[in-house]
PDB file of C-alpha atoms and ligand atoms in Angstrom:
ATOM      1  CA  UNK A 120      35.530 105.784 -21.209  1.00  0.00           C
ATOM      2  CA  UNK A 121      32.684 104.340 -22.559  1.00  0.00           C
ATOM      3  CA  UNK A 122      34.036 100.381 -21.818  1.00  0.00           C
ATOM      4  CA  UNK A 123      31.245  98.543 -23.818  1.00  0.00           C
ATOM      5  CA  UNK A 124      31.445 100.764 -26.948  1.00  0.00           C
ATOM      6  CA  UNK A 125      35.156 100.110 -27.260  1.00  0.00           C
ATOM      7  CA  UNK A 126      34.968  96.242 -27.004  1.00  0.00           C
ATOM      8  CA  UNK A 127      32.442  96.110 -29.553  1.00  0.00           C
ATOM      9  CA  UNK A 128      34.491  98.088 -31.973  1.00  0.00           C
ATOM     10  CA  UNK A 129      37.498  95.878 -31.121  1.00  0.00           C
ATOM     11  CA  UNK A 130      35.451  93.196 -31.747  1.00  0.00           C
ATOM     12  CA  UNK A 131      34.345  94.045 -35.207  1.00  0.00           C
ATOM     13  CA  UNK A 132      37.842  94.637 -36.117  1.00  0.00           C
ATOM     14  CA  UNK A 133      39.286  91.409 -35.160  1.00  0.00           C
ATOM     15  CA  UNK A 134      39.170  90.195 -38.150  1.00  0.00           C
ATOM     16  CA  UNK A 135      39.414  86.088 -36.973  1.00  0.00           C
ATOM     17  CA  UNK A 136      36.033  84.653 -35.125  1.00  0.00           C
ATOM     18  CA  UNK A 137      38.159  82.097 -33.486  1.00  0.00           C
ATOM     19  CA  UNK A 138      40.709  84.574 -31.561  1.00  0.00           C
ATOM     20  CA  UNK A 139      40.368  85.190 -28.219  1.00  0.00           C
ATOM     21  CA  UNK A 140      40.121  88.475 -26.445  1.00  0.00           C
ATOM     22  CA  UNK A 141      41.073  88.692 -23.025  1.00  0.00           C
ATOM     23  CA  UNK A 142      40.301  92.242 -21.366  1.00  0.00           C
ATOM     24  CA  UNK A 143      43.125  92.879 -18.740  1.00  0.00           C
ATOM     25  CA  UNK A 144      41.423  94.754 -16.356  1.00  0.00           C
ATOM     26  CA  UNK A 145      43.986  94.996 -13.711  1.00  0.00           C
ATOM     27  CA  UNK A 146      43.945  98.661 -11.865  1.00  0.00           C
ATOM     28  CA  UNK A 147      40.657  98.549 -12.990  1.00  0.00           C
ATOM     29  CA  UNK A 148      37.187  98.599 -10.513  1.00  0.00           C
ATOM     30  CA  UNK A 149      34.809  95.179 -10.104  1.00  0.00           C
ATOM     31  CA  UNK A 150      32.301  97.953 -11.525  1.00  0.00           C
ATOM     32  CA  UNK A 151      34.363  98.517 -14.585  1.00  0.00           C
ATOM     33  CA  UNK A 152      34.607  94.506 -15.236  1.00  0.00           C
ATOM     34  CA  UNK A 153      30.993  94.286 -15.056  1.00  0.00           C
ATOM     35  CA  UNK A 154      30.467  96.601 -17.385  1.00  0.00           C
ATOM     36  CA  UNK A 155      32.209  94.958 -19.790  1.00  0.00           C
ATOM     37  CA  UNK A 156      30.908  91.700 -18.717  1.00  0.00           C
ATOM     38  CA  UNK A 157      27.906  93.219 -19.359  1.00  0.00           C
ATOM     39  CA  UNK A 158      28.623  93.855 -22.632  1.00  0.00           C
ATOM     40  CA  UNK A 159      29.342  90.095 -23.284  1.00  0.00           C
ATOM     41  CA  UNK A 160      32.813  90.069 -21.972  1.00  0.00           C
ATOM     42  CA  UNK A 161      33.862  86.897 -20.339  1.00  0.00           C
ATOM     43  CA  UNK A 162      37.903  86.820 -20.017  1.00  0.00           C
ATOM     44  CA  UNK A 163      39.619  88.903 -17.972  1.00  0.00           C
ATOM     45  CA  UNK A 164      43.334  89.051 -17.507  1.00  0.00           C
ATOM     46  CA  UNK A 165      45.478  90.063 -14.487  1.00  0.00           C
ATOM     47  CA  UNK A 166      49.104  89.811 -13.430  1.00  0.00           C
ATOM     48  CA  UNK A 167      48.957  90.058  -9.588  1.00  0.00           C
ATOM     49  CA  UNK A 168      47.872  87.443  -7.671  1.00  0.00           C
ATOM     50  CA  UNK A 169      46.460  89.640  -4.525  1.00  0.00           C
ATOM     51  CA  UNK A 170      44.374  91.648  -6.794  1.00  0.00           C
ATOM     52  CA  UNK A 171      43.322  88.091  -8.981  1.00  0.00           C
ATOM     53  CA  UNK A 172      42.143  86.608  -5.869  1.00  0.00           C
ATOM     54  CA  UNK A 173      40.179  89.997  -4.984  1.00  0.00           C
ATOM     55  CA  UNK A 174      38.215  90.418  -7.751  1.00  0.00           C
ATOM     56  CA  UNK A 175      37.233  86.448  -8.326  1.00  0.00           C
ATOM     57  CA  UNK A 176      36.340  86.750  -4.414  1.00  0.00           C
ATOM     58  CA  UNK A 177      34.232  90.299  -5.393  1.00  0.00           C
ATOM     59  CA  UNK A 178      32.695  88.437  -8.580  1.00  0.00           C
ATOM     60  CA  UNK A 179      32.391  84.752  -7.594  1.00  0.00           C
ATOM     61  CA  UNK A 180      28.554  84.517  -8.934  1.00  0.00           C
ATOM     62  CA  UNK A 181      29.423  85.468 -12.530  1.00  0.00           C
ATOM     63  CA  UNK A 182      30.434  83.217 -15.254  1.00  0.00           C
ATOM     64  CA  UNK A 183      34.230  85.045 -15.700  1.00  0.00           C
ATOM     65  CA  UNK A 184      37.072  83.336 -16.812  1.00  0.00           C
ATOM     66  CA  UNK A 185      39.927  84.837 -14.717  1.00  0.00           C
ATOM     67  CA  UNK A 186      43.328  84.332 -16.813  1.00  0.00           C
ATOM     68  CA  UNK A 187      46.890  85.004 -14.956  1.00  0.00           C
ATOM     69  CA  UNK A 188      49.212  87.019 -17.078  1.00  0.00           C
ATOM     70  CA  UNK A 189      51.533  88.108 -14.651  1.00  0.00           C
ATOM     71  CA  UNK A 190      55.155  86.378 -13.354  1.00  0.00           C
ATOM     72  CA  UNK A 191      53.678  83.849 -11.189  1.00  0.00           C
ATOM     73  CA  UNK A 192      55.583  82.708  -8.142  1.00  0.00           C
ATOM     74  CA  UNK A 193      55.394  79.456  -6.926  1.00  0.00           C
ATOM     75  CA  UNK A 194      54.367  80.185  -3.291  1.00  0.00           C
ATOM     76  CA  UNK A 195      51.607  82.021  -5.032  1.00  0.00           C
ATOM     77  CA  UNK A 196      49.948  79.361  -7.395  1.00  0.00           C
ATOM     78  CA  UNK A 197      48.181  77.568  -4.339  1.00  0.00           C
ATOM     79  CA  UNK A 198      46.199  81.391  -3.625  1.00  0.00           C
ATOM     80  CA  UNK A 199      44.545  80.678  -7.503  1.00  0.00           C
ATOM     81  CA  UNK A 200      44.568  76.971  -8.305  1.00  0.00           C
ATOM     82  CA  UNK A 201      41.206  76.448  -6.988  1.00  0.00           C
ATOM     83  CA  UNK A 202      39.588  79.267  -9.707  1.00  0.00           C
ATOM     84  CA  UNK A 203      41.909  80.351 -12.461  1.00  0.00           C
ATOM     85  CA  UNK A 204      40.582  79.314 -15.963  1.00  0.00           C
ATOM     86  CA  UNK A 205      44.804  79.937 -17.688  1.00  0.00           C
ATOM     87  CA  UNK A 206      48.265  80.525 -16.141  1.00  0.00           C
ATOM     88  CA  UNK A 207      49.671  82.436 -19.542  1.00  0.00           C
ATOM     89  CA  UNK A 208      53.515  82.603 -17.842  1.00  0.00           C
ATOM     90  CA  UNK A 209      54.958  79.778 -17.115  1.00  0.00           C
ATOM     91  CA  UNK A 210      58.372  79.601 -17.285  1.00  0.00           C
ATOM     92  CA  UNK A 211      59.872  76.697 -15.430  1.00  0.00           C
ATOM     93  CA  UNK A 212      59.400  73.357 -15.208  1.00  0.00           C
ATOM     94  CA  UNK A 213      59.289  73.739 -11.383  1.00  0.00           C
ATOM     95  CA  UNK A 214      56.359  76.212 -11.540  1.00  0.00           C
ATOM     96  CA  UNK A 215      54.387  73.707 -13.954  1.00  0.00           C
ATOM     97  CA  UNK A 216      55.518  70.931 -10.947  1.00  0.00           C
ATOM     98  CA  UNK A 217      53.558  73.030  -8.106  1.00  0.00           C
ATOM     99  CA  UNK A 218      50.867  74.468 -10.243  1.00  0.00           C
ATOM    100  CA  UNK A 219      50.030  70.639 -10.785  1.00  0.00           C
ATOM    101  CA  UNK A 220      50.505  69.844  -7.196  1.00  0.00           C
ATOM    102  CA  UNK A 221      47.940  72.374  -6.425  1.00  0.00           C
ATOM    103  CA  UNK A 222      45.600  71.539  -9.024  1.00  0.00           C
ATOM    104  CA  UNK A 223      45.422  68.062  -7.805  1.00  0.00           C
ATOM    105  CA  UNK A 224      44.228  69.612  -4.767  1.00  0.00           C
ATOM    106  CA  UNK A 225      41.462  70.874  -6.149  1.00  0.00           C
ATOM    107  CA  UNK A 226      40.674  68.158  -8.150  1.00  0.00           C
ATOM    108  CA  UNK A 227      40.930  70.320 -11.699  1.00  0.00           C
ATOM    109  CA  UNK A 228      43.459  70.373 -14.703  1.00  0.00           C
ATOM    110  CA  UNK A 229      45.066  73.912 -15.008  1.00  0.00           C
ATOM    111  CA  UNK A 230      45.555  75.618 -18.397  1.00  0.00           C
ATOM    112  CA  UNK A 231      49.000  76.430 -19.206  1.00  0.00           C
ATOM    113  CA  UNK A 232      51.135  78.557 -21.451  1.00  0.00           C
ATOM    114  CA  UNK A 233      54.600  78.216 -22.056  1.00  0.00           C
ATOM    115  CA  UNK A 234      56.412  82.090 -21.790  1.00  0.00           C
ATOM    116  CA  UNK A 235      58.909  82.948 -24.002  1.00  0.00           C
ATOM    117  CA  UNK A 236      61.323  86.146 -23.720  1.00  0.00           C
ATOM    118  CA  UNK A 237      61.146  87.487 -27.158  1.00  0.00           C
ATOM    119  CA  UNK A 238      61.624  91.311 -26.546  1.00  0.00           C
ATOM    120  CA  UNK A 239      64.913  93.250 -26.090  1.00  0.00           C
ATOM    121  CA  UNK A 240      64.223  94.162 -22.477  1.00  0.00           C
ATOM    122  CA  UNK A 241      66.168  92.743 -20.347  1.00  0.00           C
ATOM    123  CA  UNK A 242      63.987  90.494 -18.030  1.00  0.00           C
ATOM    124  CA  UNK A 243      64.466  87.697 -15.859  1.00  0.00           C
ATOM    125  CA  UNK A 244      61.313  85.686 -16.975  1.00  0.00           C
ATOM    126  CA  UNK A 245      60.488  83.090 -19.623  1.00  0.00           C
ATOM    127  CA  UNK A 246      61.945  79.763 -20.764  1.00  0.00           C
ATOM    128  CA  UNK A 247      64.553  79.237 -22.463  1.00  0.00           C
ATOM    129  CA  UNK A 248      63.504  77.616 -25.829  1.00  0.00           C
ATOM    130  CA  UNK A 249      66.579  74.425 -25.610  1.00  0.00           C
ATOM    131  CA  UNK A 250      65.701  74.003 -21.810  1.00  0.00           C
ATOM    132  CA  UNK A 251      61.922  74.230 -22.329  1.00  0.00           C
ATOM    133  CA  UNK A 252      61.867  71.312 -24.969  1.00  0.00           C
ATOM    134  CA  UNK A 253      64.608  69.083 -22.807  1.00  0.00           C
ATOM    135  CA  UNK A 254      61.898  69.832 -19.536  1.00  0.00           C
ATOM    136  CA  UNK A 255      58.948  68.868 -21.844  1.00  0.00           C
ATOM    137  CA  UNK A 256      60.955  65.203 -22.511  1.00  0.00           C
ATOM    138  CA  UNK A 257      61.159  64.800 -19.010  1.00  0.00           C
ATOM    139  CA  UNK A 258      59.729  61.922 -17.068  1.00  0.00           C
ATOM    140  CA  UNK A 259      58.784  64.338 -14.463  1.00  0.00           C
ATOM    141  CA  UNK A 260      56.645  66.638 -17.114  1.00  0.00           C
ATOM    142  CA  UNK A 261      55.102  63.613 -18.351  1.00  0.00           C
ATOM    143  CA  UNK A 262      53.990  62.205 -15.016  1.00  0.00           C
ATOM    144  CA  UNK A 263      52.158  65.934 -14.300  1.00  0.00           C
ATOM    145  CA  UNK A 264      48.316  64.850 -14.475  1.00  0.00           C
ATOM    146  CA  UNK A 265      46.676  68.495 -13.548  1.00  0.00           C
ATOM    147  CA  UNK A 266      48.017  70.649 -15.797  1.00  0.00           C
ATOM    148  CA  UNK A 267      47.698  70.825 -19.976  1.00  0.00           C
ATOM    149  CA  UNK A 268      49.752  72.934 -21.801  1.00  0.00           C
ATOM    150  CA  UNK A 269      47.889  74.742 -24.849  1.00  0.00           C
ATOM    151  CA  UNK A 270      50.261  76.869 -26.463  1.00  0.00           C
ATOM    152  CA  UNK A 271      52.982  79.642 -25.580  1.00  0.00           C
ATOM    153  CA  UNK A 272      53.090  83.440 -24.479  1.00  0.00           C
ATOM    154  CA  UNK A 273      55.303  86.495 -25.001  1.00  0.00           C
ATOM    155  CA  UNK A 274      55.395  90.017 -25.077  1.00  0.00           C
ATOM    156  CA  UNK A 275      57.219  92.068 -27.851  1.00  0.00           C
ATOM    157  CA  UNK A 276      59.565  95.314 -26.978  1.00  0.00           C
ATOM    158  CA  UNK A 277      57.935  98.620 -25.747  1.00  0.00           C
ATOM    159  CA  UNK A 278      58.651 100.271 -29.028  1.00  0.00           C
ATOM    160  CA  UNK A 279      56.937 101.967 -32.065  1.00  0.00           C
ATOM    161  CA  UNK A 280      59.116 100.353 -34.113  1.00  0.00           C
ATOM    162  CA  UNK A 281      56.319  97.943 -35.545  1.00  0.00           C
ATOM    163  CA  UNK A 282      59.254  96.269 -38.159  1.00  0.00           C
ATOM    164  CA  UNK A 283      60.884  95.058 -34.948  1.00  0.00           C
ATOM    165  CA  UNK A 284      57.658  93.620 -33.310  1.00  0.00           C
ATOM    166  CA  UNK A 285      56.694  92.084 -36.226  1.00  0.00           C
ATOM    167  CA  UNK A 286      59.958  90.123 -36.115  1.00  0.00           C
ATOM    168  CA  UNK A 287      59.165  88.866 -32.160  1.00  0.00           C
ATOM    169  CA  UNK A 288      56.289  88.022 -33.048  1.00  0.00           C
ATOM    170  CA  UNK A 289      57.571  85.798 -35.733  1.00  0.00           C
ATOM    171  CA  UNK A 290      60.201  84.195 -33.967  1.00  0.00           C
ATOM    172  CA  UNK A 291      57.147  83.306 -31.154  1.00  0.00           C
ATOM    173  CA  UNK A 292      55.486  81.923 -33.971  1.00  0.00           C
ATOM    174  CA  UNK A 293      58.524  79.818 -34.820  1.00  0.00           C
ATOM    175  CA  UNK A 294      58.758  78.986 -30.928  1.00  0.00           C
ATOM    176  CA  UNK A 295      55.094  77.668 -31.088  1.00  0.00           C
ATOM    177  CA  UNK A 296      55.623  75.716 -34.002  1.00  0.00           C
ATOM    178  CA  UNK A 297      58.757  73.751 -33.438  1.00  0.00           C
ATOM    179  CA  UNK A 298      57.192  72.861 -30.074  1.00  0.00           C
ATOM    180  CA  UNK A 299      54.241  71.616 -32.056  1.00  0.00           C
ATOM    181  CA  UNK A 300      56.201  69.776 -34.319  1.00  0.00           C
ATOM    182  CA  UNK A 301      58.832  68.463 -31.479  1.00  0.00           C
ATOM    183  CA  UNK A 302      57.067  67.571 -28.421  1.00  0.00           C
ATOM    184  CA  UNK A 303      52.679  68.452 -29.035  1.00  0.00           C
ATOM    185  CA  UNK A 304      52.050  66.799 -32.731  1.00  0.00           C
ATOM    186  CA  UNK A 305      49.505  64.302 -31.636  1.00  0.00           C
ATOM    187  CA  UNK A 306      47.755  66.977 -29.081  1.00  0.00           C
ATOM    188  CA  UNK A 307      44.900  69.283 -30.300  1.00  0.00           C
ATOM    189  CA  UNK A 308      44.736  71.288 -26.980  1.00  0.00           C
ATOM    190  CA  UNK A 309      48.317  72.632 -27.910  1.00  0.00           C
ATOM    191  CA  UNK A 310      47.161  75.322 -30.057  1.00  0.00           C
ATOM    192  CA  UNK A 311      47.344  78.837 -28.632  1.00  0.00           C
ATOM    193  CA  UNK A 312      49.617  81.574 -29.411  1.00  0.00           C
ATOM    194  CA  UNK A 313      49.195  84.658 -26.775  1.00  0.00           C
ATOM    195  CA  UNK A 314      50.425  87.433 -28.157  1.00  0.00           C
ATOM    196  CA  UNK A 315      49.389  91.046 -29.092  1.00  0.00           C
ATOM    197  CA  UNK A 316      48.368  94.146 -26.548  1.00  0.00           C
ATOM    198  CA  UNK A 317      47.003  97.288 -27.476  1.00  0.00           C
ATOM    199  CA  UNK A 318      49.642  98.637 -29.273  1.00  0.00           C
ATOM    200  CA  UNK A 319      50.617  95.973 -31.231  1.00  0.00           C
ATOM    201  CA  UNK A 320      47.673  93.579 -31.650  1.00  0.00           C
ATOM    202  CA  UNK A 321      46.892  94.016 -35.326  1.00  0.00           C
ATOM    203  CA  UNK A 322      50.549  93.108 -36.299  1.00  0.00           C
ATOM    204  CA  UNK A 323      50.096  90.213 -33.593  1.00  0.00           C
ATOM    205  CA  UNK A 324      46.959  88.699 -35.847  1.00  0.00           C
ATOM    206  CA  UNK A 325      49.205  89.413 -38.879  1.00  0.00           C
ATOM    207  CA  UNK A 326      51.605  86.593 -37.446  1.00  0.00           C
ATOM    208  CA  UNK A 327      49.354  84.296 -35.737  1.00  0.00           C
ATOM    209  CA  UNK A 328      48.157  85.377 -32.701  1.00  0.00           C
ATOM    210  CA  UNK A 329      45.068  83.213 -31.690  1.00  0.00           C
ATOM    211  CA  UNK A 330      44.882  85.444 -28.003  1.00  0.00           C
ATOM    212  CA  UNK A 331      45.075  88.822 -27.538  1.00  0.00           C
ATOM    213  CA  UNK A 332      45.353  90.677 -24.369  1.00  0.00           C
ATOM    214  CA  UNK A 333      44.400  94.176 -24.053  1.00  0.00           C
ATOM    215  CA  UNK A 334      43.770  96.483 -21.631  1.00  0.00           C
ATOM    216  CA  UNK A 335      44.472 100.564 -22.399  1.00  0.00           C
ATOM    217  CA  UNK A 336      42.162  99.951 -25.297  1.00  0.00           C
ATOM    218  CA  UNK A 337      39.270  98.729 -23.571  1.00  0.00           C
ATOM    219  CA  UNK A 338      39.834 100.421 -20.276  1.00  0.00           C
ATOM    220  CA  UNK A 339      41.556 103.404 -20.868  1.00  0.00           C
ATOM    221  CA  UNK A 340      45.248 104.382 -19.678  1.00  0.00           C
ATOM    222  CA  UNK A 341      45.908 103.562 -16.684  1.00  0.00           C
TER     223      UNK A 341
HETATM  224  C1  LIG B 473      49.189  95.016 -18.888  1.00  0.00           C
HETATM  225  C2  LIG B 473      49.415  93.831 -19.731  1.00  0.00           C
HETATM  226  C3  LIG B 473      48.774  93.683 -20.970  1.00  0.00           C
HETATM  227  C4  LIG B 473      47.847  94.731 -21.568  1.00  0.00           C
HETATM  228  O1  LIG B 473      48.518  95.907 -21.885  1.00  0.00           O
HETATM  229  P1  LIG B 473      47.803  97.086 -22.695  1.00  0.00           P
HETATM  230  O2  LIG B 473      48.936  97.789 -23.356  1.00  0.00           O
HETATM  231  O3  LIG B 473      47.112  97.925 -21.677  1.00  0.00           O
HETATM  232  O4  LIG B 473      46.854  96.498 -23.666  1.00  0.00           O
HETATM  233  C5  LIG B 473      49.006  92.526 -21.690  1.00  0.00           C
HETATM  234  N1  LIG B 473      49.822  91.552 -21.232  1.00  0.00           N
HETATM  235  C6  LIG B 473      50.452  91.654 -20.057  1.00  0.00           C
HETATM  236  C7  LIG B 473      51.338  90.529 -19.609  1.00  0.00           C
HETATM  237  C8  LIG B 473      50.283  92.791 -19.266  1.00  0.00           C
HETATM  238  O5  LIG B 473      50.922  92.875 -18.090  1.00  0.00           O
END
């Protein structure tokens, strides 16, 4: 796998300067990161928290943005308030509650994304879209200091069926935008739309993706 060759060609085919690629590099060696950090790469994504805090421990001297795509638990948050640059699954209003609590700690304000379940798959995590907006009128979301919400999340179904992901994706895009429009209308910083992985990214940036998150294609299967 020849890591920095691949990013560059993703790169050239993205066909928006202002999305955001975040390499998920989880499975994947401090040595492969670097070689895509070397290669100008400065997001990485990963969904455990164990193996987050082991690689920002591993890398601490380099500029990397570490982003958390995983199901976050809440006894977990404290392990990566002090370092992580975006939580991209949030799903409560609970979670957002501790992640401030521990960002306060630290003194920082946490970047947060509101996950959606848009997919088929059964699955246990991501807001609700009616409880999400009544938690987001809440006077105990609008006390939260350390945290700022900038946008939404969701993964589309495991399927080839790229008709299918193209609707998710659209109804995400609806998600993002009625949240916009409801509770975020005078706040810039509520702008992202995480969606797309290597399978599906190009339909992603079709309907409005402004992150991606890829791994396989970067790193190889895994
Ligand atoms: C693993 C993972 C990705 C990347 O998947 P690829 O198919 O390897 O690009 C993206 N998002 C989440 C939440 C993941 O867990």
């Amino acid at each position: 796998m020849d890591v920095c060759k691949n990013i560059l060609a993703l790169k050239e085919q993205i066909p928006r300067q202002d999305i955001k690629l975040v390499a998920v590099s989880k499975t994947q060696s401090v040595e492969t990161i670097l070689e895509a950090y070397n290669c100008g790469q400065r997001e990485f994504g990963e969904n455990k928290v164990q193996e987050l805090c082991g690689k920002y421990e591993n890398l601490k001297n380099f500029d990397i943005e570490w982003h958390m795509i995983g199901h976050l638990q809440r006894n977990k948050v404290k392990y990566i308030a002090g370092f992580v640059s975006m939580i991209h699954g949030v799903d409560s209003l609970k979670l957002l509650i501790e992640i401030d609590k521990q960002a306060k700690k630290h003194d920082r304000i946490i970047n947060c994304l509101l996950q959606f379940h848009i997919a088929d798959e059964e699955t246990k995590f991501g807001f609700d879209f009616d409880e999400c907006i009544d938690d987001l009128r809440t006077e105990e979301y609008n006390k939260l200091r350390n945290i700022n919400i900038c946008g939404v999340m969701g993964m589309a179904s495991f399927t080839d069926n790229m008709l299918k992901v193209r609707e998710e994706f659209k109804k995400m895009k609806k998600y993002f935008d009625s949240i916009k429009t409801n509770i975020f209308e005078q706040n810039s910083d509520f702008k992202e739309i995480s969606m797309g992985m290597t399978n599906d990214w190009q339909v992603a940036v079709e309907e409005g993706a402004t992150i991606l998150r890829i791994g396989s294609l970067i790193f190889g299967k895994r």
